[in-house]
CSV table of C-alpha atoms in Angstrom, one decimal:
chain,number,residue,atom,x,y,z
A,52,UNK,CA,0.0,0.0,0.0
A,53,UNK,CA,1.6,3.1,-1.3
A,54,UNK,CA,1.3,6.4,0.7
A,55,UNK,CA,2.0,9.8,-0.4
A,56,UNK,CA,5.0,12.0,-0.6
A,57,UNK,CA,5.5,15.4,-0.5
A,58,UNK,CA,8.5,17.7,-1.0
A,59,UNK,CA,8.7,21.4,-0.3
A,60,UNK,CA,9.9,24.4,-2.6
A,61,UNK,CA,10.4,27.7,-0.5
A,62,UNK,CA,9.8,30.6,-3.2
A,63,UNK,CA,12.2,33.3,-3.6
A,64,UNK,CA,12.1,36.1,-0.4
A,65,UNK,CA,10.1,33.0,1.5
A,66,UNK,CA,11.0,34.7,4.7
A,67,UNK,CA,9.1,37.4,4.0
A,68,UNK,CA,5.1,37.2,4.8
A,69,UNK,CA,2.5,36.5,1.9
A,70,UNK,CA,0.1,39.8,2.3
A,71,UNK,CA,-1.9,39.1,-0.4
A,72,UNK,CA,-3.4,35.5,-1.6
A,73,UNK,CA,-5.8,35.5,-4.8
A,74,UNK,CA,-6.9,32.2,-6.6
A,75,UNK,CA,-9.6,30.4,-8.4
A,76,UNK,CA,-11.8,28.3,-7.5
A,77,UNK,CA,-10.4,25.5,-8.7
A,78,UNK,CA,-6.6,25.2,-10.3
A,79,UNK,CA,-6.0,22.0,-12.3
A,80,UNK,CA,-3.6,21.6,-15.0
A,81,UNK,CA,-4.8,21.6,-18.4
A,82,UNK,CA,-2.8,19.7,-21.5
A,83,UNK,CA,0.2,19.2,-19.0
A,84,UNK,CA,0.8,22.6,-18.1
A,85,UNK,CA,3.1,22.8,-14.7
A,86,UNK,CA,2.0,24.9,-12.3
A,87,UNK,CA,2.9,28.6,-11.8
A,88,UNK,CA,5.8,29.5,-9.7
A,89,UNK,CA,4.9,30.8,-6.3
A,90,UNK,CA,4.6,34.2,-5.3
A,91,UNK,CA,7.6,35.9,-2.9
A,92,UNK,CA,6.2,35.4,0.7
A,93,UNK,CA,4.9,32.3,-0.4
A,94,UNK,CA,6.0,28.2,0.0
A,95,UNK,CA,4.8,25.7,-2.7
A,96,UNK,CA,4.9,21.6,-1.5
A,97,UNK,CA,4.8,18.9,-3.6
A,98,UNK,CA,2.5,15.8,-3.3
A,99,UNK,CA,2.9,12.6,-5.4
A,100,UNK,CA,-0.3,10.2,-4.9
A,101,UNK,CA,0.5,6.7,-5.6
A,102,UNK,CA,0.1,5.4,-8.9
A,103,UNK,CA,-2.3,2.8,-7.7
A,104,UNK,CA,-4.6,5.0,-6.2
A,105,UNK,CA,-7.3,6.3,-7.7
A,106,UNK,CA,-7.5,10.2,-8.3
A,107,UNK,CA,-11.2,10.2,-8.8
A,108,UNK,CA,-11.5,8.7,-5.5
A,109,UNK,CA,-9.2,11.4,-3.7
A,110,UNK,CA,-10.8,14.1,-5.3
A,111,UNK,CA,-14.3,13.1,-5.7
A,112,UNK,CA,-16.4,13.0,-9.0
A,113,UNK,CA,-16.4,16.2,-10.2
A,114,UNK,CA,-14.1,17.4,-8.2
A,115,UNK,CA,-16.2,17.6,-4.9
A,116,UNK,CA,-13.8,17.2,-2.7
A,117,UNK,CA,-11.2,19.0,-4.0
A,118,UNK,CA,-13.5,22.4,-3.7
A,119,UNK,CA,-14.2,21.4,0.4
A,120,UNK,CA,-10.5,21.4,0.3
A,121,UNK,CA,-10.2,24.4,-1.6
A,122,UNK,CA,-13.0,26.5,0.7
A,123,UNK,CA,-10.9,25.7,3.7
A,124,UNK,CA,-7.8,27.0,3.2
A,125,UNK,CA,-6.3,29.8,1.6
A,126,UNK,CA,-4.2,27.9,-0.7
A,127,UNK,CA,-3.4,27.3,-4.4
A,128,UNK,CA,-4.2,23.8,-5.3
A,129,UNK,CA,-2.9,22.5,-8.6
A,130,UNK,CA,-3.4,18.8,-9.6
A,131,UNK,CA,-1.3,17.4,-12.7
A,132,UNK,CA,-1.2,14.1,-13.5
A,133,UNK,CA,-0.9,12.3,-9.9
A,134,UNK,CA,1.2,15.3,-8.7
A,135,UNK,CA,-0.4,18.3,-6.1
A,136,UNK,CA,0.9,21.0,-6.2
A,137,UNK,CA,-0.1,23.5,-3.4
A,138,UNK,CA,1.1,27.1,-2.7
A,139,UNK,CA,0.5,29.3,0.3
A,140,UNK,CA,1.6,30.3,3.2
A,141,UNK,CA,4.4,27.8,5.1
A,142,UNK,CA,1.5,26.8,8.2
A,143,UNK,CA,-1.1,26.5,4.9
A,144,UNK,CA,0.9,24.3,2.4
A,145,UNK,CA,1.7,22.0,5.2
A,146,UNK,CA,-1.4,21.5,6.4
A,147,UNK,CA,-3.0,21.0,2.8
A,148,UNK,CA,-0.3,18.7,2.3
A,149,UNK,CA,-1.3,16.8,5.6
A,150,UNK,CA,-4.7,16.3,4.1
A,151,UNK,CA,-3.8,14.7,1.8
A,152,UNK,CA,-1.6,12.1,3.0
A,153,UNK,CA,-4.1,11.4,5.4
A,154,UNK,CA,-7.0,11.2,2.3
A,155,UNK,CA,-4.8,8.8,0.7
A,156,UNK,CA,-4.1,6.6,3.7
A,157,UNK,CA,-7.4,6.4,3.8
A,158,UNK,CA,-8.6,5.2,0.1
A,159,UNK,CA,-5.6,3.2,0.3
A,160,UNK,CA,-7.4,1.0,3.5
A,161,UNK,CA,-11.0,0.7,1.4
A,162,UNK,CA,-12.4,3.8,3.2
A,163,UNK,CA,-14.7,5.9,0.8
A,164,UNK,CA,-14.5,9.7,1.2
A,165,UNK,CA,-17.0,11.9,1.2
A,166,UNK,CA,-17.4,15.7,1.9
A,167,UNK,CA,-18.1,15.0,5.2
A,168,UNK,CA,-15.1,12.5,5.9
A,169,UNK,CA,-12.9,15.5,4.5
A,170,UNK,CA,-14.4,18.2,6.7
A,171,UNK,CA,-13.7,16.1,9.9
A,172,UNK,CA,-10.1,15.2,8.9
A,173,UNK,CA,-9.7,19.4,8.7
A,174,UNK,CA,-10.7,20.0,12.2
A,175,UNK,CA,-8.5,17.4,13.6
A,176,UNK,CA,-5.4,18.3,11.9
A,177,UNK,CA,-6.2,22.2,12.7
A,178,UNK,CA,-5.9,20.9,16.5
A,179,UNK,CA,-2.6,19.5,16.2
A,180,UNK,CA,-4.3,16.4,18.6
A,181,UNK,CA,-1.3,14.4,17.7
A,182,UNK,CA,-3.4,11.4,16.5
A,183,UNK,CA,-3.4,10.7,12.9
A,184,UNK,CA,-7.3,11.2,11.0
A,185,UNK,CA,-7.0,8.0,9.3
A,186,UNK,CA,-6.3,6.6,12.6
A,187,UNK,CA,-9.4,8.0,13.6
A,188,UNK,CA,-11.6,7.0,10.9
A,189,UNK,CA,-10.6,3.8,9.8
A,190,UNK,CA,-11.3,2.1,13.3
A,191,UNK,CA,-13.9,-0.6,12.5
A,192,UNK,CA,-16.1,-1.0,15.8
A,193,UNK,CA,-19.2,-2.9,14.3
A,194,UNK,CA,-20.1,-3.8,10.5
A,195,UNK,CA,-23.5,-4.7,10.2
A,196,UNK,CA,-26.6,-4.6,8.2
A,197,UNK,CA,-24.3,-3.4,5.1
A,198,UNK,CA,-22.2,-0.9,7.1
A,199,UNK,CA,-19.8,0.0,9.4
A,200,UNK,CA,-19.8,2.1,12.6
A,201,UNK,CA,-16.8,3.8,13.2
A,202,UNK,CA,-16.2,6.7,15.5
A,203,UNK,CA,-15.7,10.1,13.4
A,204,UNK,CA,-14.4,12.5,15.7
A,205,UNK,CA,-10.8,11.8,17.9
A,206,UNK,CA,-13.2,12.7,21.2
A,207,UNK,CA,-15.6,9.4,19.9
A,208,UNK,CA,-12.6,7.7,19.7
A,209,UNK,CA,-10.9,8.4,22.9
A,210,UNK,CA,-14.4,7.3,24.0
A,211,UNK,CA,-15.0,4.3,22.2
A,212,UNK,CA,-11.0,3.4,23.7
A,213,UNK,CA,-12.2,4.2,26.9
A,214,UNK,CA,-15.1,1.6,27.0
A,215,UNK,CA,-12.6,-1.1,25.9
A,216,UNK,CA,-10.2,0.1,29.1
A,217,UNK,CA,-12.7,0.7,31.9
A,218,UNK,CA,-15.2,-1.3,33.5
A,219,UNK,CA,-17.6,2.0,34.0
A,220,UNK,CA,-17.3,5.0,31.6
A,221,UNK,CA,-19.3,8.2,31.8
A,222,UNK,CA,-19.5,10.1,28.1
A,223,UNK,CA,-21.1,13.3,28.5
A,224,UNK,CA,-21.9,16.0,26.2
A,225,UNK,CA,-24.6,17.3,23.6
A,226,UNK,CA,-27.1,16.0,21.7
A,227,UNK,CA,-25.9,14.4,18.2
A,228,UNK,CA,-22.7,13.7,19.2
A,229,UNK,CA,-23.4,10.2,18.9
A,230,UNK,CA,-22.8,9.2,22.9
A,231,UNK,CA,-25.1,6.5,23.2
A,232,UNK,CA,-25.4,5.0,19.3
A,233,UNK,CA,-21.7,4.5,20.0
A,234,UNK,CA,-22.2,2.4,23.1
A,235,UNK,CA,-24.8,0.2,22.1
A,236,UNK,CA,-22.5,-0.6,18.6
A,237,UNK,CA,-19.6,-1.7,21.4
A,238,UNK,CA,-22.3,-3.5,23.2
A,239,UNK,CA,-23.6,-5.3,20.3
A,240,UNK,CA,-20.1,-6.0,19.4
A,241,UNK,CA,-19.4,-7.7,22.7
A,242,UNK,CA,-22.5,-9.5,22.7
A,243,UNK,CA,-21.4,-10.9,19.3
A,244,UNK,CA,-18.0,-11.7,20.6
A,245,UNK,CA,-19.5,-13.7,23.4
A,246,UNK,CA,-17.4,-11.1,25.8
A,247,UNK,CA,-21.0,-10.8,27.7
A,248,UNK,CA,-24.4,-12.9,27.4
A,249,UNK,CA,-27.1,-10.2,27.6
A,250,UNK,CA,-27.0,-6.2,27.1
A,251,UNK,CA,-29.0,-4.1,29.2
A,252,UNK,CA,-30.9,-0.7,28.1
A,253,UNK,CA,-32.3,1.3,30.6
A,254,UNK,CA,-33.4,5.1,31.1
A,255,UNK,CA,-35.7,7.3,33.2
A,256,UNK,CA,-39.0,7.6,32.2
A,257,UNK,CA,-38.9,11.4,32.4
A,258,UNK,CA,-40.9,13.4,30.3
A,259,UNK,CA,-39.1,16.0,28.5
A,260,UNK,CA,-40.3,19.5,29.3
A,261,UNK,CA,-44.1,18.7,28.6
A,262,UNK,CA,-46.9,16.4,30.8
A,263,UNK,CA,-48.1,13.5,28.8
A,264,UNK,CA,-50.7,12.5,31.4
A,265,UNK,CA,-51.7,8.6,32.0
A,266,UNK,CA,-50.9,6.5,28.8
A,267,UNK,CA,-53.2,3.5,27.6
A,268,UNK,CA,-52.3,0.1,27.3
A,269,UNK,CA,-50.2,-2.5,29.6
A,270,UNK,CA,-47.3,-1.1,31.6
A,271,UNK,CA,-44.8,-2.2,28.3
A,272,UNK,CA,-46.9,0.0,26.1
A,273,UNK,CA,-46.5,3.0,29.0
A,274,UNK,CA,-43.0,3.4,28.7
A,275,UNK,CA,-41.9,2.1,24.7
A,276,UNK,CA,-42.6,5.8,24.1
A,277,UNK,CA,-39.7,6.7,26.5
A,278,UNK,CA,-37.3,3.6,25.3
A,279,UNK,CA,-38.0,4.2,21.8
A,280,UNK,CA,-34.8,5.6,20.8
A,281,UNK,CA,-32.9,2.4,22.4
A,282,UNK,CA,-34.9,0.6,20.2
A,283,UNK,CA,-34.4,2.2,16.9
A,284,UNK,CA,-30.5,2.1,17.8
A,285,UNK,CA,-31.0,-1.8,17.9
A,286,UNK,CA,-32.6,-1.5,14.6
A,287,UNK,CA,-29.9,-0.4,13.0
A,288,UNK,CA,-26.9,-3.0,14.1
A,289,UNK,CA,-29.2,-6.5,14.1
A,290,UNK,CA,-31.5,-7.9,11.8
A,291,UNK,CA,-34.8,-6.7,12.9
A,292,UNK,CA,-36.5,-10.5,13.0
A,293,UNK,CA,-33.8,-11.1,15.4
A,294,UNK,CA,-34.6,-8.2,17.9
A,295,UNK,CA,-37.7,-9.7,19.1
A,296,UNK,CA,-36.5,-13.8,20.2
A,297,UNK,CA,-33.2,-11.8,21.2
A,298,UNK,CA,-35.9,-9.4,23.3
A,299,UNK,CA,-37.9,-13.2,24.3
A,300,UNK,CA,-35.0,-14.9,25.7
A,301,UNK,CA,-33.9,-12.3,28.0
A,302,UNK,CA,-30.4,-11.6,25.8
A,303,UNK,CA,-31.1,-7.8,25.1
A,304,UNK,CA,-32.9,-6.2,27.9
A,305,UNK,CA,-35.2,-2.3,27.4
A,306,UNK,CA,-36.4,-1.1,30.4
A,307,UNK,CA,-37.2,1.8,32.7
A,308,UNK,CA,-34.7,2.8,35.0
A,309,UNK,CA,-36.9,1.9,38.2
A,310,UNK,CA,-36.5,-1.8,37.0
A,311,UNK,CA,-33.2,-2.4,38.0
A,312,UNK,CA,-33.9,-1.4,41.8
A,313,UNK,CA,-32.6,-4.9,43.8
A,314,UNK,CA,-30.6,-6.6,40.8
A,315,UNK,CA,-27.4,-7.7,40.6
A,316,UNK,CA,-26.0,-7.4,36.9
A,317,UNK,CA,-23.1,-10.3,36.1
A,318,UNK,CA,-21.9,-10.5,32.3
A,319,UNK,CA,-23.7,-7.8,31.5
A,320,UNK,CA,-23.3,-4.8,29.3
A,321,UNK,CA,-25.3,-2.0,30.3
A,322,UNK,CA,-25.9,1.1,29.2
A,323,UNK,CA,-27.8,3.9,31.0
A,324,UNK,CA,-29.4,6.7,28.7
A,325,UNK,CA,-30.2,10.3,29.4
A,326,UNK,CA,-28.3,10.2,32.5
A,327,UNK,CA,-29.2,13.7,33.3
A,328,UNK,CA,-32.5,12.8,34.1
A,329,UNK,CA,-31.8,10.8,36.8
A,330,UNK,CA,-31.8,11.9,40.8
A,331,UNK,CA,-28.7,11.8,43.1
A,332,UNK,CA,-30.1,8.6,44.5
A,333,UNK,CA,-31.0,6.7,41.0
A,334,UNK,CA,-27.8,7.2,39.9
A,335,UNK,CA,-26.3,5.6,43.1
A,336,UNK,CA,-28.6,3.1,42.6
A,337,UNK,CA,-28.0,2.0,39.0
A,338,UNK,CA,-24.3,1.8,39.7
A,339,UNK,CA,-24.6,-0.6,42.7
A,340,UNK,CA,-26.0,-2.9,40.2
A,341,UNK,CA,-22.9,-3.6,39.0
A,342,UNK,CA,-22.1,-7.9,39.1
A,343,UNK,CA,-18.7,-9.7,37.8
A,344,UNK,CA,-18.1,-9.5,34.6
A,345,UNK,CA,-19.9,-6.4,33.3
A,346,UNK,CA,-19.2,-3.0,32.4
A,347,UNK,CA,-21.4,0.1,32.6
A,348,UNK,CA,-21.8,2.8,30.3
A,349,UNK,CA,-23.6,6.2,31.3
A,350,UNK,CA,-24.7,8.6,28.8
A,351,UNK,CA,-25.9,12.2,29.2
A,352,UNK,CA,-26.2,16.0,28.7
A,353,UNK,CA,-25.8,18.1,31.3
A,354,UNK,CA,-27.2,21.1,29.7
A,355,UNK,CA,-30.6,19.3,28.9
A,356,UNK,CA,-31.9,18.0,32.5
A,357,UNK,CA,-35.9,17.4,32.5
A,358,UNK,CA,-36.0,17.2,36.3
A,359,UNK,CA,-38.6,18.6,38.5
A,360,UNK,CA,-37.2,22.4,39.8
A,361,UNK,CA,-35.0,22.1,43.1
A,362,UNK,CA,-34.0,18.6,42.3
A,363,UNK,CA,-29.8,18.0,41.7
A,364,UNK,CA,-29.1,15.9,38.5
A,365,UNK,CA,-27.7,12.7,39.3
A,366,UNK,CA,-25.4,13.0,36.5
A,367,UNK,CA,-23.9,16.2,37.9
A,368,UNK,CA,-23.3,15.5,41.1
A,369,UNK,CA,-21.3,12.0,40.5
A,370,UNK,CA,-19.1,13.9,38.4
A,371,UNK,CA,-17.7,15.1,42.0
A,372,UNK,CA,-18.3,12.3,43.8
A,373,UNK,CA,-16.2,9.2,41.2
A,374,UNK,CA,-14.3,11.6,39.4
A,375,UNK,CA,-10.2,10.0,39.7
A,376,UNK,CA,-11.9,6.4,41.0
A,377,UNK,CA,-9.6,3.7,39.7
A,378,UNK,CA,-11.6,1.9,36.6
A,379,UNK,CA,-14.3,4.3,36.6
A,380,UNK,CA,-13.5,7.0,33.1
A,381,UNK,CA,-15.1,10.3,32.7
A,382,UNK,CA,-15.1,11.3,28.7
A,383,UNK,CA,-16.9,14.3,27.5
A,384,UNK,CA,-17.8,15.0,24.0
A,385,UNK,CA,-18.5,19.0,22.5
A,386,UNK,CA,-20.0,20.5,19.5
A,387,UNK,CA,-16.8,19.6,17.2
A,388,UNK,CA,-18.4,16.0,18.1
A,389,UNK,CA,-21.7,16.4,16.7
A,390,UNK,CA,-22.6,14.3,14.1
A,391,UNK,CA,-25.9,15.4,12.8
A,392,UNK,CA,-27.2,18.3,11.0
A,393,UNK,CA,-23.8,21.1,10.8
A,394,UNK,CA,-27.1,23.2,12.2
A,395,UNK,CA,-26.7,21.0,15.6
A,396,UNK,CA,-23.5,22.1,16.5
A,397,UNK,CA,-24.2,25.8,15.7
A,398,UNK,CA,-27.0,25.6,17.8
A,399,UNK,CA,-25.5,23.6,21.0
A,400,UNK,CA,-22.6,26.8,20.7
A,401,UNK,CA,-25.7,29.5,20.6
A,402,UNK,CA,-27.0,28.0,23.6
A,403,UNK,CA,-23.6,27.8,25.3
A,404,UNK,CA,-22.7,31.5,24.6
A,405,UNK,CA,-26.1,32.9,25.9
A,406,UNK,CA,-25.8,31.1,28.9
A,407,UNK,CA,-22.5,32.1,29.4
A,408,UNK,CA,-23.5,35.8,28.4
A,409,UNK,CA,-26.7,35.9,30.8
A,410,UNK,CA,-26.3,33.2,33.3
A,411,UNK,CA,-29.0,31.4,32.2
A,412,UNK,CA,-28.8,27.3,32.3
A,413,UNK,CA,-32.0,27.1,30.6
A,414,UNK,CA,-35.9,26.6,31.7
A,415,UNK,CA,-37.1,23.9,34.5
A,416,UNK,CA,-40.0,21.9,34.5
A,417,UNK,CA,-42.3,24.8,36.3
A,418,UNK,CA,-40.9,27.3,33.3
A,419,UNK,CA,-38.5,29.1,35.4
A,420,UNK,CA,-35.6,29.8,34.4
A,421,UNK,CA,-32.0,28.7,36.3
A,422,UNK,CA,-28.6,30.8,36.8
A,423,UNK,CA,-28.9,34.4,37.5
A,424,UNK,CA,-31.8,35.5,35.4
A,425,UNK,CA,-33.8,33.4,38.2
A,426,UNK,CA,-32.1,35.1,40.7
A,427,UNK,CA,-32.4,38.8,39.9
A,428,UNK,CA,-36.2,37.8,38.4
A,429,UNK,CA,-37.2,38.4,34.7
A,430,UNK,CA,-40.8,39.1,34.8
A,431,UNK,CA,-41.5,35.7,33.8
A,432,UNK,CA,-44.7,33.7,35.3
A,433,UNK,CA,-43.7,30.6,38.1
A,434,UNK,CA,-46.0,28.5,39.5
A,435,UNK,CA,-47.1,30.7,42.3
A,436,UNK,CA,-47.7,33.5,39.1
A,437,UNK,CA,-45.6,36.4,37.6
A,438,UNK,CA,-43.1,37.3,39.6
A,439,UNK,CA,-42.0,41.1,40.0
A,440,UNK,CA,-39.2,42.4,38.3
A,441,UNK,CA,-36.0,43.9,40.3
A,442,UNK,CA,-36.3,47.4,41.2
């Protein structure tokens, strides 16, 4: 497997600083025509792509993925042949460069790039994390139902690693960053492995911000609203026919989180689920289930707790209370770990810099609001009715 090289050319004057950068939109050499010499200020690297690696599949069809490349950085690309040619600033080059090696170490292991693959290798490289991208992307944690579930981000890794080191692990952090789809892939995987016999979903049945009122049907029927999203992770990883005799047998468990008062868990793996919605004493709870041979993993976000006013997250508070335990990991994810919608991130940072700007931690269950707003009163109506604003 052939990986790329890359050589530098420092352009005449290159200790000087580049002031001014114009270039197309797109650069590739037409009828064999080299690329320009680089501007004083400016460095120009070199990067030869293996002969038995596909350009198409580096640079997308059409070109796709060159023009992510080319939107992030301000850098001349030029592509002749299997040679890139990239000019810019010394920090820019290199990191273009970087890029690619890491795009072609990639197609070289059977990985298919996409837009999004290439805007997650940028980040990374842009934080200097010390682990390689393709390192990142190209560890296989589950293949099933035609594809495979890898982390994306170096956070989901150090996270996925974590589970394979600790017997509990705590990943917290906002919604989309994939903190529970990862852990039911790694239990599914261990399941398969015969590493445990059953795996174990449970969360509170906590309604989020809104009373549903009594539900109709048998107790099951009550709470599959609030399990749901356990069960649509299972439907992605095993063959839905399987689910249910799996369900029958007692091999994958989905239940409320008041089930597991009085149980002792052996070769287990279980996973709790919107952690933040559990009291001080739940939490304490859950993690006394613990048997031999099991490991635990807790999701949450702290920053989204449904709990009754006045009432500590459970989530929270251990935090202080394990934190430095021996076997016991704390991993937390951020909005560079979101995986959804690019929206999802923007709007988990919007949230964060209003509450750092006003105090705010967001509305309880009565509709009041935490931090300092509550303290200093905003005119807004509690449960008792408006309350006065600060004179």
């Amino acid at each position: 497997m052939g990986s790329a090289m890359r050589g530098r050319v420092p352009a005449p004057g290159g200790d000087k600083e580049l002031t001014d950068t114009s270039r197309e939109s797109r650069r590739r050499a037409q009828g064999g025509t080299p690329a320009e010499e680089p501007a004083a200020g400016s460095t120009q690297v070199k990067v030869v792509i293996p002969d038995d690696h596909s350009m198409v599949s580096l640079l997308g069809s059409g070109d796709e993925l060159l023009h992510v490349i080319e939107r992030s950085f301000r850098a001349d690309i030029h592509v002749r042949g299997n040679e890139i040619t990239i000019t810019g600033t010394a920090a820019e080059t290199a990191l273009v460069a970087e890029l690619f090696e890491e795009m072609t170490a990639l197609v070289g292991g059977g990985a298919e790039l996409t837009p999004a693959v290439v805007e997650r290798i940028i980040p990374m490289l842009r934080r200097k994390s010390g682990v390689r991208p393709a390192e990142v992307l190209s560890l296989d944690i589950l293949s099933a139902r035609g594809r495979t579930i890898r982390p994306k981000t170096l956070n989901q890794k150090r996270y996925v690693d974590a589970i394979d080191e600790h017997t509990i692990v705590f990943c917290i952090g906002p919604a989309g960053t994939g903190k529970t789809y990862l852990a039911m892939a790694k239990a599914v995987k261990a399941l398969q492995a015969k590493e445990v016999n059953r795996i174990i979903l449970t969360r509170p049945a906590v309604e989020a911000g809104e009373r549903l009122g009594f539900l109709p049907g048998t107790l099951y029927e009550k709470i599959d609203p609030y399990l749901r999203p356990l069960y649509d992770a299972l439907h992605d990883m095993l063959d839905p026919e399987s689910i249910p005799r799996l369900m029958a047998a007692g091999t994958i468990e989905v239940a409320p989180l008041a089930y597991m008062r009085g149980r002792t868990l052996n070769d287990s793996f279980i996973i709790l689920d919107e952690a933040q919605n559990t009291s001080a004493e739940q939490m304490k709870m859950f993690l006394t289930r613990l048997g031999f041979g099991s490991r635990m993993v807790v999701t949450g976000d702290v920053t989204q707790v449904d709990l009754p006013a006045g009432q500590a997250s459970g989530l929270r508070l251990v935090q202080e209370i394990l934190e430095g335990v021996e076997d016991i990991q704390f991993t937390r994810l951020t909005s560079h770990d979101v995986v959804r919608h690019r929206l999802v991130g923007d709007i988990v940072n919007a949230y964060a810099a209003y509450e750092a700007r006003t105090g705010v931690d967001g509305p309880v269950r009565d509709g009041s609001l935490r931090g300092r707003a509550a303290e200093r009163g905003d005119g807004r109506a509690g449960p008792r009715g408006p309350r006065k604003r600060a004179q």
